[in-house]
Protein backbone atom coordinates (compact mmCIF):
# COMPACT_ATOMS: atom_id res chain seq x y z
CA UNK A 1 67.60 152.72 175.24
CA UNK A 2 64.35 153.10 172.85
CA UNK A 3 66.12 155.06 170.47
CA UNK A 4 66.04 153.71 166.88
CA UNK A 5 67.42 154.31 163.75
CA UNK A 6 65.08 152.45 161.59
CA UNK A 7 63.30 155.77 160.36
CA UNK A 8 64.08 156.61 156.48
CA UNK A 9 66.08 159.63 155.94
CA UNK A 10 67.16 160.98 152.79
CA UNK A 11 70.95 161.70 151.96
CA UNK A 12 70.28 165.15 152.21
CA UNK A 13 68.21 165.12 155.38
CA UNK A 14 71.37 163.14 156.94
CA UNK A 15 73.54 166.10 155.63
CA UNK A 16 71.23 168.75 157.29
CA UNK A 17 71.21 166.69 160.49
CA UNK A 18 74.80 166.59 160.38
CA UNK A 19 75.39 169.89 159.77
CA UNK A 20 72.91 170.98 162.90
CA UNK A 21 74.87 168.59 165.29
CA UNK A 22 77.92 170.90 164.18
CA UNK A 23 75.91 174.08 165.13
CA UNK A 24 76.83 175.15 161.33
CA UNK A 25 73.01 174.70 159.85
CA UNK A 26 72.02 178.42 159.91
CA UNK A 27 70.30 177.69 156.51
CA UNK A 28 68.68 174.32 157.32
CA UNK A 29 65.33 175.70 158.44
CA UNK A 30 64.38 175.84 154.87
CA UNK A 31 64.60 172.02 154.88
CA UNK A 32 61.77 170.02 155.84
CA UNK A 33 62.35 167.22 157.80
CA UNK A 34 59.56 164.52 158.33
CA UNK A 35 57.59 164.75 161.64
CA UNK A 36 59.40 161.39 162.82
CA UNK A 37 63.29 162.12 161.64
CA UNK A 38 65.64 160.27 163.35
CA UNK A 39 68.08 161.77 165.63
CA UNK A 40 71.29 162.32 163.30
CA UNK A 41 74.48 160.49 163.58
CA UNK A 42 77.26 161.62 165.47
CA UNK A 43 79.71 163.33 163.38
CA UNK A 44 83.39 162.67 163.48
CA UNK A 45 85.20 162.96 167.26
CA UNK A 46 81.38 162.77 169.02
CA UNK A 47 79.84 159.70 170.54
CA UNK A 48 76.29 159.19 171.19
CA UNK A 49 75.91 158.71 175.07
CA UNK A 50 72.17 158.96 175.40
CA UNK A 51 68.92 159.11 172.87
CA UNK A 52 65.55 158.29 172.72
CA UNK A 53 63.54 158.11 169.50
CA UNK A 54 59.96 157.70 171.21
CA UNK A 55 59.12 154.64 168.95
CA UNK A 56 56.29 152.47 170.40
CA UNK A 57 52.85 151.89 170.19
CA UNK A 58 50.31 154.87 170.42
CA UNK A 59 48.95 155.73 173.54
CA UNK A 60 51.74 154.05 175.65
CA UNK A 61 54.23 155.59 178.18
CA UNK A 62 57.75 156.51 177.72
CA UNK A 63 60.42 153.96 178.34
CA UNK A 64 61.31 154.03 182.17
CA UNK A 65 64.41 152.63 181.85
CA UNK A 66 65.30 156.22 180.16
CA UNK A 67 62.86 158.25 182.21
CA UNK A 68 61.06 158.84 185.51
CA UNK A 69 57.83 161.07 185.73
CA UNK A 70 57.63 163.55 188.43
CA UNK A 71 54.20 163.75 189.37
CA UNK A 72 52.08 165.73 191.83
CA UNK A 73 52.74 169.86 192.67
CA UNK A 74 56.16 169.66 193.41
CA UNK A 75 59.01 167.21 194.74
CA UNK A 76 58.24 165.90 198.37
CA UNK A 77 59.59 168.14 200.58
CA UNK A 78 60.41 170.98 197.65
CA UNK A 79 58.63 173.88 197.01
CA UNK A 80 55.22 174.37 196.39
CA UNK A 81 53.90 174.45 192.48
CA UNK A 82 57.42 173.23 191.38
CA UNK A 83 59.04 176.70 192.88
CA UNK A 84 57.89 178.51 189.87
CA UNK A 85 53.91 179.33 190.82
CA UNK A 86 52.55 176.98 187.71
CA UNK A 87 48.83 175.73 188.53
CA UNK A 88 48.71 172.28 187.07
CA UNK A 89 49.26 169.02 188.69
CA UNK A 90 51.92 166.72 186.93
CA UNK A 91 50.72 163.02 186.13
CA UNK A 92 52.18 159.96 184.62
CA UNK A 93 48.86 159.24 182.97
CA UNK A 94 48.84 158.34 179.21
CA UNK A 95 46.17 161.37 178.81
CA UNK A 96 49.10 163.47 179.64
CA UNK A 97 52.44 161.34 178.45
CA UNK A 98 52.15 159.21 175.79
CA UNK A 99 53.89 158.04 172.43
CA UNK A 100 51.62 158.53 169.16
CA UNK A 101 52.76 155.55 167.35
CA UNK A 102 54.32 157.61 164.79
CA UNK A 103 57.97 158.00 166.38
CA UNK A 104 56.64 161.04 168.59
CA UNK A 105 56.15 162.03 172.14
CA UNK A 106 53.37 164.22 173.09
CA UNK A 107 52.84 166.15 176.51
CA UNK A 108 49.55 167.40 176.47
CA UNK A 109 47.90 169.77 179.33
CA UNK A 110 44.13 168.66 180.31
CA UNK A 111 41.64 170.76 181.87
CA UNK A 112 38.91 168.93 183.74
CA UNK A 113 34.98 170.00 184.26
CA UNK A 114 35.93 171.56 187.53
CA UNK A 115 38.72 173.84 185.75
CA UNK A 116 41.68 172.10 187.33
CA UNK A 117 44.67 171.53 184.93
CA UNK A 118 46.88 168.33 184.57
CA UNK A 119 49.93 168.02 182.21
CA UNK A 120 53.07 166.08 182.27
CA UNK A 121 56.98 166.04 183.54
CA UNK A 122 59.48 163.62 182.72
CA UNK A 123 63.13 163.51 183.59
CA UNK A 124 66.10 161.43 182.46
CA UNK A 125 66.64 158.83 185.50
CA UNK A 126 70.66 159.60 184.51
CA UNK A 127 72.13 162.62 186.31
CA UNK A 128 75.49 162.59 184.75
CA UNK A 129 75.40 164.66 181.56
CA UNK A 130 78.18 166.82 181.14
CA UNK A 131 81.44 167.30 179.28
CA UNK A 132 84.80 165.39 179.80
CA UNK A 133 87.55 167.70 181.06
CA UNK A 134 88.73 169.19 177.90
CA UNK A 135 85.76 168.02 176.05
CA UNK A 136 82.26 168.96 174.84
CA UNK A 137 78.61 167.97 175.71
CA UNK A 138 75.61 168.44 173.30
CA UNK A 139 72.05 167.99 174.25
CA UNK A 140 69.52 168.26 171.43
CA UNK A 141 65.90 167.89 170.90
CA UNK A 142 63.82 168.28 167.62
CA UNK A 143 60.15 169.27 168.92
CA UNK A 144 57.11 171.18 168.05
CA UNK A 145 55.76 173.68 170.69
CA UNK A 146 51.97 173.22 171.46
CA UNK A 147 50.00 174.39 168.16
CA UNK A 148 47.90 177.34 169.82
CA UNK A 149 48.40 181.17 169.64
CA UNK A 150 46.50 183.84 170.78
CA UNK A 151 44.06 184.00 173.68
CA UNK A 152 43.88 180.14 173.64
CA UNK A 153 47.29 179.86 174.52
CA UNK A 154 47.40 181.96 177.49
CA UNK A 155 49.34 180.56 180.14
CA UNK A 156 50.97 177.48 178.22
CA UNK A 157 54.44 176.88 179.34
CA UNK A 158 56.52 174.20 177.22
CA UNK A 159 60.01 173.39 178.06
CA UNK A 160 63.21 171.36 177.12
CA UNK A 161 65.60 172.02 179.99
CA UNK A 162 68.11 170.47 182.62
CA UNK A 163 68.96 170.57 186.34
CA UNK A 164 72.37 169.83 188.18
CA UNK A 165 72.31 166.65 189.54
CA UNK A 166 72.67 168.01 193.03
CA UNK A 167 69.06 169.36 193.02
CA UNK A 168 67.56 166.03 193.27
CA UNK A 169 66.71 164.68 196.51
CA UNK A 170 67.72 168.00 198.10
CA UNK A 171 65.18 170.69 196.20
CA UNK A 172 66.51 173.39 198.31
CA UNK A 173 69.98 174.26 196.74
CA UNK A 174 68.58 176.13 193.72
CA UNK A 175 69.89 177.96 191.68
CA UNK A 176 73.28 177.59 193.27
CA UNK A 177 73.68 174.03 191.33
CA UNK A 178 72.68 175.34 188.04
CA UNK A 179 69.96 175.39 185.83
CA UNK A 180 70.32 175.11 181.66
CA UNK A 181 66.93 176.31 179.84
CA UNK A 182 67.64 174.93 176.18
CA UNK A 183 63.94 175.52 175.05
CA UNK A 184 61.14 177.75 176.81
CA UNK A 185 58.25 179.16 175.10
CA UNK A 186 54.97 180.90 176.62
CA UNK A 187 51.64 182.00 175.23
CA UNK A 188 51.96 180.60 171.82
CA UNK A 189 54.33 183.04 171.00
CA UNK A 190 57.01 182.70 167.94
CA UNK A 191 59.90 183.00 170.15
CA UNK A 192 62.05 180.80 172.25
CA UNK A 193 64.30 181.81 175.47
CA UNK A 194 67.60 180.16 176.48
CA UNK A 195 68.58 180.83 180.20
CA UNK A 196 71.03 179.62 182.55
CA UNK A 197 70.23 179.93 186.25
CA UNK A 198 72.72 180.29 188.80
CA UNK A 199 74.20 181.84 191.70
CA UNK A 200 71.83 183.10 194.92
CA UNK A 201 68.19 184.10 194.62
CA UNK A 202 66.81 186.60 194.38
CA UNK A 203 69.62 189.19 192.49
CA UNK A 204 72.82 187.64 192.90
CA UNK A 205 75.58 187.10 190.38
CA UNK A 206 72.96 185.57 187.97
CA UNK A 207 70.06 188.32 187.91
CA UNK A 208 67.87 185.43 189.44
CA UNK A 209 64.73 184.81 189.47
CA UNK A 210 65.66 185.93 185.55
CA UNK A 211 69.01 184.07 185.33
CA UNK A 212 71.28 184.88 182.22
CA UNK A 213 69.28 184.58 179.15
CA UNK A 214 68.27 185.52 175.61
CA UNK A 215 65.65 184.83 172.78
CA UNK A 216 65.03 184.78 169.33
CA UNK A 217 62.24 184.12 166.82
CA UNK A 218 62.10 180.35 165.66
CA UNK A 219 63.56 180.52 161.85
CA UNK A 220 61.08 179.83 159.35
CA UNK A 221 58.01 177.96 160.55
CA UNK A 222 56.67 179.63 163.87
CA UNK A 223 57.53 177.39 166.65
CA UNK A 224 54.04 176.27 167.19
CA UNK A 225 53.59 175.13 163.64
CA UNK A 226 56.57 173.40 163.04
CA UNK A 227 59.52 171.19 164.55
CA UNK A 228 62.51 172.98 165.34
CA UNK A 229 66.02 171.65 166.71
CA UNK A 230 67.05 173.11 170.15
CA UNK A 231 70.42 172.17 171.26
CA UNK A 232 72.87 173.09 173.87
CA UNK A 233 76.73 172.99 173.56
CA UNK A 234 78.75 172.56 176.76
CA UNK A 235 82.34 173.23 175.84
CA UNK A 236 85.26 172.75 178.11
CA UNK A 237 87.98 172.61 175.42
CA UNK A 238 89.19 175.88 175.87
CA UNK A 239 90.41 178.03 179.00
CA UNK A 240 87.62 179.72 179.21
CA UNK A 241 84.41 177.32 179.47
CA UNK A 242 81.46 178.15 177.25
CA UNK A 243 78.08 177.09 177.48
CA UNK A 244 76.01 177.83 173.90
CA UNK A 245 72.24 177.60 173.04
CA UNK A 246 70.94 177.03 169.54
CA UNK A 247 68.08 177.18 167.56
CA UNK A 248 67.92 175.35 164.11
CA UNK A 249 71.87 175.58 164.29
CA UNK A 250 71.78 179.25 165.14
CA UNK A 251 73.84 180.08 168.11
CA UNK A 252 71.94 182.84 169.65
CA UNK A 253 72.84 182.92 173.30
CA UNK A 254 76.21 181.83 175.01
CA UNK A 255 77.39 182.33 178.66
CA UNK A 256 81.06 182.35 179.38
CA UNK A 257 82.83 181.28 182.44
CA UNK A 258 84.63 184.58 182.74
CA UNK A 259 81.18 186.33 183.10
CA UNK A 260 80.93 184.96 186.56
CA UNK A 261 82.89 184.74 189.77
CA UNK A 262 84.84 181.17 189.79
CA UNK A 263 82.76 179.94 193.21
CA UNK A 264 79.52 180.43 191.19
CA UNK A 265 80.58 178.99 188.12
CA UNK A 266 81.97 175.99 189.92
CA UNK A 267 78.78 175.26 192.04
CA UNK A 268 76.75 175.57 188.97
CA UNK A 269 78.61 173.44 186.66
CA UNK A 270 81.07 171.05 188.57
CA UNK A 271 79.04 168.11 188.35
CA UNK A 272 76.47 166.36 185.97
CA UNK A 273 72.72 167.53 185.00
CA UNK A 274 69.31 165.40 184.11
CA UNK A 275 67.01 166.29 181.45
CA UNK A 276 63.44 167.64 181.53
CA UNK A 277 60.80 167.96 179.27
CA UNK A 278 57.09 169.46 180.39
CA UNK A 279 54.48 171.90 179.57
CA UNK A 280 53.44 173.75 182.56
CA UNK A 281 50.23 176.11 182.70
CA UNK A 282 50.65 179.32 184.28
CA UNK A 283 53.20 180.50 186.81
CA UNK A 284 55.71 183.14 186.74
CA UNK A 285 57.11 183.06 183.19
CA UNK A 286 53.72 183.12 181.59
CA UNK A 287 52.64 185.88 184.30
CA UNK A 288 55.69 187.92 182.84
CA UNK A 289 54.76 187.56 179.26
CA UNK A 290 50.70 188.17 179.28
CA UNK A 291 49.34 186.07 182.53
CA UNK A 292 48.14 182.52 183.34
CA UNK A 293 45.35 180.24 181.94
CA UNK A 294 41.87 181.71 181.59
CA UNK A 295 38.68 180.92 180.72
CA UNK A 296 39.49 181.28 177.01
CA UNK A 297 42.56 179.00 177.38
CA UNK A 298 42.26 175.74 175.21
CA UNK A 299 43.31 172.49 176.72
CA UNK A 300 44.42 169.35 174.76
CA UNK A 301 47.22 171.24 172.84
CA UNK A 302 50.58 168.64 173.27
CA UNK A 303 54.04 169.63 172.82
CA UNK A 304 55.23 167.18 170.08
CA UNK A 305 59.16 165.71 170.97
CA UNK A 306 60.85 163.84 167.78
CA UNK A 307 63.91 162.80 169.75
CA UNK A 308 66.19 163.88 172.57
CA UNK A 309 69.63 163.11 172.07
CA UNK A 310 73.28 163.63 173.52
CA UNK A 311 76.85 163.37 172.39
CA UNK A 312 79.73 163.78 173.88
CA UNK A 313 83.39 165.05 172.09
CA UNK A 314 86.43 163.98 174.15
CA UNK A 315 89.34 166.55 174.61
């Protein structure tokens, strides 16, 4: 793993990070952490099972022990345009996906002279992220959405999300195998979306292709103006399983097992997941919020990712 805990933190910053991990830091947004803050240490009862702090030389790619690049306009044999209608071509070029030398990852959409867009999409090699029986899983990232708003942001679609392990290599079993969108943002708006996709499409028990979702404003600074911590906690510790979504410690969306029939829930959750970071351009989601890229859209605004961390709590 490339994650490092060598970056300095004050005692107060450690406390805020710890509270955020516990889902209790509703007031933490008022505290400004450095842009290269380290992943918080696991609280008592939790174990870190994955981390990447994105340390490395400026202009280098991601750690391939942790990540793989998804390139082109879709998976081999999968739906075109990644199944979403987005228009960019994903690459493994450091023009699109690179460390900044200050402990951050930058995923940057580019537009060439002909008007064609490129961007980046990385996925964890691991596909086994799920809570143990009777336990919990927390998947967290501290990031800043592309710092662009208004007409210049038209069509931007940054995301931090997860797909069910059975999708890798199949590409025809969505949404039944589950998708957990921990952070989606579009058009440079000060709104973060969290969604669970499952069941059948269109329609079905999970209201596809919309899914079971909610949204909220980023606390304090706008999503585009500063770093925020986005997290998902998947809780198997009670009789009714829950998947909870957070921004800066605020639990603003929860999906419960008893909202769905048993088969739909089992198909969507009875397996591991892999993590994805990407910035798409255009597609169904931006279209639903004002439209895709046009001549006014400005290329070159990255999603900046400070770290990704996965914690596990035993039953």
